[in-house]
mmCIF file of C-alpha atoms in Angstrom:
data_model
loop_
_atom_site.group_PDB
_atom_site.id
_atom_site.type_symbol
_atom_site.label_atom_id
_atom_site.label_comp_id
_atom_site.label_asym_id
_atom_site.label_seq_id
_atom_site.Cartn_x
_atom_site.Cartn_y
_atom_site.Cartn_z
ATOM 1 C CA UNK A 105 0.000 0.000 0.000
ATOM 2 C CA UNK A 106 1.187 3.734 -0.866
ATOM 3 C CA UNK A 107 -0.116 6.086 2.482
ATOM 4 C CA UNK A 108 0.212 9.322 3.190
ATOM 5 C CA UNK A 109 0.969 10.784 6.459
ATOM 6 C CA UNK A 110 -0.028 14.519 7.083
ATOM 7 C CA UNK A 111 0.870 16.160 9.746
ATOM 8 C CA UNK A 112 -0.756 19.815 10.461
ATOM 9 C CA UNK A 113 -0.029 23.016 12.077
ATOM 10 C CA UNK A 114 2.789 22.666 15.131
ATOM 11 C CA UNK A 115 3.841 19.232 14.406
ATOM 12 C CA UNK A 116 7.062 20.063 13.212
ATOM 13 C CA UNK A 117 7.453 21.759 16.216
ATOM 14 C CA UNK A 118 7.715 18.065 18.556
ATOM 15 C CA UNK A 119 10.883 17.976 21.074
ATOM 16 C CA UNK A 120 10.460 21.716 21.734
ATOM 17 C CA UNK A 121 7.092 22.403 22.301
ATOM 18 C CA UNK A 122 4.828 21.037 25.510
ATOM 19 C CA UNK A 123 6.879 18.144 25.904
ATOM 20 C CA UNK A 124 4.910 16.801 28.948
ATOM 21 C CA UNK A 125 1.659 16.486 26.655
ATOM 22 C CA UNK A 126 3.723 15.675 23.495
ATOM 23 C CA UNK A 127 6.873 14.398 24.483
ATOM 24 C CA UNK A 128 10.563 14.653 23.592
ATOM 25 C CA UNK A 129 10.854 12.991 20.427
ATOM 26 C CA UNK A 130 11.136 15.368 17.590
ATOM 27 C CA UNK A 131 9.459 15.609 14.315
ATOM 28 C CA UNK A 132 12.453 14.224 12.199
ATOM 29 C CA UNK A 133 12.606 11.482 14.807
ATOM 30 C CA UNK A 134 8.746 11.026 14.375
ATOM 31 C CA UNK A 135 9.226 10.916 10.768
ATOM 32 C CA UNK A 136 11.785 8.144 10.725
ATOM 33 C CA UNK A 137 10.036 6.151 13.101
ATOM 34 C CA UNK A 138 6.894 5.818 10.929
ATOM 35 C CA UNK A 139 8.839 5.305 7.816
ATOM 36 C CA UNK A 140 11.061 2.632 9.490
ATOM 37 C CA UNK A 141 7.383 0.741 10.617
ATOM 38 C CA UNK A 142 6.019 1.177 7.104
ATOM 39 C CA UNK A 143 9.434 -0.541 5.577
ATOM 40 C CA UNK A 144 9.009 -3.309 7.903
ATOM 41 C CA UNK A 145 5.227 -3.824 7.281
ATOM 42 C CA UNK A 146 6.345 -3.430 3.569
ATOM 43 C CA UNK A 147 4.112 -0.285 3.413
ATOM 44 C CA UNK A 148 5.123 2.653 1.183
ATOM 45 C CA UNK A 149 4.930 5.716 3.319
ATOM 46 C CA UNK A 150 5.248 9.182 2.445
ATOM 47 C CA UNK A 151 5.270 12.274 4.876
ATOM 48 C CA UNK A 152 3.750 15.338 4.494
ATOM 49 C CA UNK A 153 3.462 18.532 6.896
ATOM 50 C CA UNK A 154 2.148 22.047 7.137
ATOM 51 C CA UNK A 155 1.178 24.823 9.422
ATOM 52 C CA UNK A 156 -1.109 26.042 6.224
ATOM 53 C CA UNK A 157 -4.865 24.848 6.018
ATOM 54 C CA UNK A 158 -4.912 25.226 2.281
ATOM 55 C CA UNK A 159 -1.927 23.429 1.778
ATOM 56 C CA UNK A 160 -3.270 20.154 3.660
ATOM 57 C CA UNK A 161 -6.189 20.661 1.609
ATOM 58 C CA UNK A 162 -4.074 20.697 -1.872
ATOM 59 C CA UNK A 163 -2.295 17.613 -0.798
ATOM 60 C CA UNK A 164 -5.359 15.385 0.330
ATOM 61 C CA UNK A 165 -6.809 16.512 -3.185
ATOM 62 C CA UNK A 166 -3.759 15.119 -4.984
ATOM 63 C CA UNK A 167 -3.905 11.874 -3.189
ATOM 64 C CA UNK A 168 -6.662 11.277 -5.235
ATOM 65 C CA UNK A 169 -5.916 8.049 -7.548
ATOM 66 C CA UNK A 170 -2.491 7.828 -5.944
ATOM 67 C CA UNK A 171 -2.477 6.674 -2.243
ATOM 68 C CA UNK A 172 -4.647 3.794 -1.157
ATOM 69 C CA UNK A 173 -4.963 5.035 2.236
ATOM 70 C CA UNK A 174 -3.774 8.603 4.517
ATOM 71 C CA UNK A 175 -3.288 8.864 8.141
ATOM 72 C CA UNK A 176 -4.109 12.463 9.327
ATOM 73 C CA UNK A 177 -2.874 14.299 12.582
ATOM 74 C CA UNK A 178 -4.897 17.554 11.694
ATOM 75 C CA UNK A 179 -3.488 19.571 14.704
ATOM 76 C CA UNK A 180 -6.080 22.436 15.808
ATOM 77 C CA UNK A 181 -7.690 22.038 12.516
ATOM 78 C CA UNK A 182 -9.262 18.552 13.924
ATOM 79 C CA UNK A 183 -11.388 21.404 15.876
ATOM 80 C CA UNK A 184 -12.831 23.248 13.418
ATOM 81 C CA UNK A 185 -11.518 22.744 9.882
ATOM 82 C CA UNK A 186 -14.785 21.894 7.744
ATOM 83 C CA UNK A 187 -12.458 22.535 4.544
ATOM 84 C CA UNK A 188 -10.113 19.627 5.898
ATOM 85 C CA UNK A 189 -13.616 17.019 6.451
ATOM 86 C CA UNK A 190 -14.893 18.068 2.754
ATOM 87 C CA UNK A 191 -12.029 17.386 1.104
ATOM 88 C CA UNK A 192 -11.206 13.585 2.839
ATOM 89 C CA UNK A 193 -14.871 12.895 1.595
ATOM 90 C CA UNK A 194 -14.085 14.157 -1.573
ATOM 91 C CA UNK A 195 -11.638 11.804 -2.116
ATOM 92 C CA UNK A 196 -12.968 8.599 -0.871
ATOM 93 C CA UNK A 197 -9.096 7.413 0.733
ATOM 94 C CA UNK A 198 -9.845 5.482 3.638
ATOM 95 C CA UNK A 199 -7.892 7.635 6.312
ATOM 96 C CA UNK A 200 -7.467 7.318 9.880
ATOM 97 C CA UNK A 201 -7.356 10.296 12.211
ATOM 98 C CA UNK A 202 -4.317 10.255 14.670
ATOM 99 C CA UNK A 203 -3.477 12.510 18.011
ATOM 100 C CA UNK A 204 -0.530 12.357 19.973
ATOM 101 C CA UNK A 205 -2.267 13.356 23.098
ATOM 102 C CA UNK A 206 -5.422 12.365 24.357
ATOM 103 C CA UNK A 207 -7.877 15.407 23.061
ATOM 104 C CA UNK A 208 -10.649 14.264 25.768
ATOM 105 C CA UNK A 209 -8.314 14.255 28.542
ATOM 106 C CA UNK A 210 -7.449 18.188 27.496
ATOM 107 C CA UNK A 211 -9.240 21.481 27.102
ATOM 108 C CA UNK A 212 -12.877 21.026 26.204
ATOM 109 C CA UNK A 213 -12.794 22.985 22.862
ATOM 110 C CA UNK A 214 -10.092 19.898 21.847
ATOM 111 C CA UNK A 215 -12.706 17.108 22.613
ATOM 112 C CA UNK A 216 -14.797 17.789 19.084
ATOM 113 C CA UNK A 217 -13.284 16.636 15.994
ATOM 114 C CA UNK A 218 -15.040 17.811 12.409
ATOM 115 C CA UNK A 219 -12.510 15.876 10.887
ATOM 116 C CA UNK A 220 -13.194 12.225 12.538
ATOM 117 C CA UNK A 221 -16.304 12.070 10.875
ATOM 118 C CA UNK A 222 -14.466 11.616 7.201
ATOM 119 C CA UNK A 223 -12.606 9.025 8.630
ATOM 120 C CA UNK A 224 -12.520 4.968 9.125
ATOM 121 C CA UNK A 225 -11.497 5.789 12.612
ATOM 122 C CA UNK A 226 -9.609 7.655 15.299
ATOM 123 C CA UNK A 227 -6.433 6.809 17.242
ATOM 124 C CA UNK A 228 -5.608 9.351 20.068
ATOM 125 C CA UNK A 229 -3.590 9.317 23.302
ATOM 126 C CA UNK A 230 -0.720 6.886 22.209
ATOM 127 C CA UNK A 231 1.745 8.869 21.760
ATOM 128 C CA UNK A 232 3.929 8.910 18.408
ATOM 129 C CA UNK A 233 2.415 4.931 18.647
ATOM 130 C CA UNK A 234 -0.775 6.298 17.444
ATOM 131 C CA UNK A 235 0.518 6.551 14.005
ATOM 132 C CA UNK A 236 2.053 2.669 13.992
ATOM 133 C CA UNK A 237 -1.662 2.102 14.792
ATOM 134 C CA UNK A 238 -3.184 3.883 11.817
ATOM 135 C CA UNK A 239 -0.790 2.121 9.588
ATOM 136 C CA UNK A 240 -1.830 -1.337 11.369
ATOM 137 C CA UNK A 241 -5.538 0.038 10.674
ATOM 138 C CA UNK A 242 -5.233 0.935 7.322
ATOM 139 C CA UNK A 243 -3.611 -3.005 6.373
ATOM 140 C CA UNK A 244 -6.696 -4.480 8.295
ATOM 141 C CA UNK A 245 -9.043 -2.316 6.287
ATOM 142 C CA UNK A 246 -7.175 -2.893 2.531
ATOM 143 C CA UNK A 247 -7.640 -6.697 3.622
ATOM 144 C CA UNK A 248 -11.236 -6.240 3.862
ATOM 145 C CA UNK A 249 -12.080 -5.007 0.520
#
């Protein structure tokens, strides 16, 4: 399988920012730990992040026809981003949402996501694990078509 990972707004900023909700590992580390999971699961993975709403949107639309599945860490925009939810539907990639932290255990405003809702399923609280899980997730699902 060919996924794409997207990463939103502050992701690249792991290892610096809020490290006792996110942790220490940094977002080149995060990035090379995925990719070393997909390689073992003989997965192609390719990474993608941005702080830039339109941007995210751009790159789920060209995923379209090329990438049999897309794990999504939307950031804030999990909150709020209606743009992001329209254009997963629109392409019809079976995507799993991932969190590093566990939004129900935070602020209340993080507990809604728009986005889940264009998803097979969500995967928050794990830690940088979260995103081994939506790769595990997205197998299970191919195998079911």
């Amino acid at each position: 399988m060919k996924i794409l990972v997207i990463n939103g707004p502050n992701i690249n900023m792991l290892g610096i920012r809020e490290k006792n909700i996110y942790g220490k590992i940094g977002y080149d580390e995060l990035c090379k730990i995925i990719t070393d999971k997909g390689k073992k699961l003989e997965q192609d993975i390719y990474m993608f992040q941005s702080n830039i709403e339109g941007e995210i949107i751009n790159k789920i639309q060209e995923a379209y026809g090329k990438y049999d599945g897309i794990i999504i860490n939307p950031g804030a925009y999990t909150h709020y981003s209606i743009a992001i939810y329209d254009a997963l539907l629109a392409v019809s990639i079976p995507t799993v949402e991932v969190h590093i932290s566990n939004i129900y255990k935070r602020e209340e405003f993080r507990h809604k996501s728009v986005t889940a809702a264009a998803c097979i399923g969500q995967i928050s609280g794990f830690g940088v694990y979260g995103y081994v899980m939506g790769i595990l997730a997205l197998i299970e699902q191919n195998k079911n078509k």
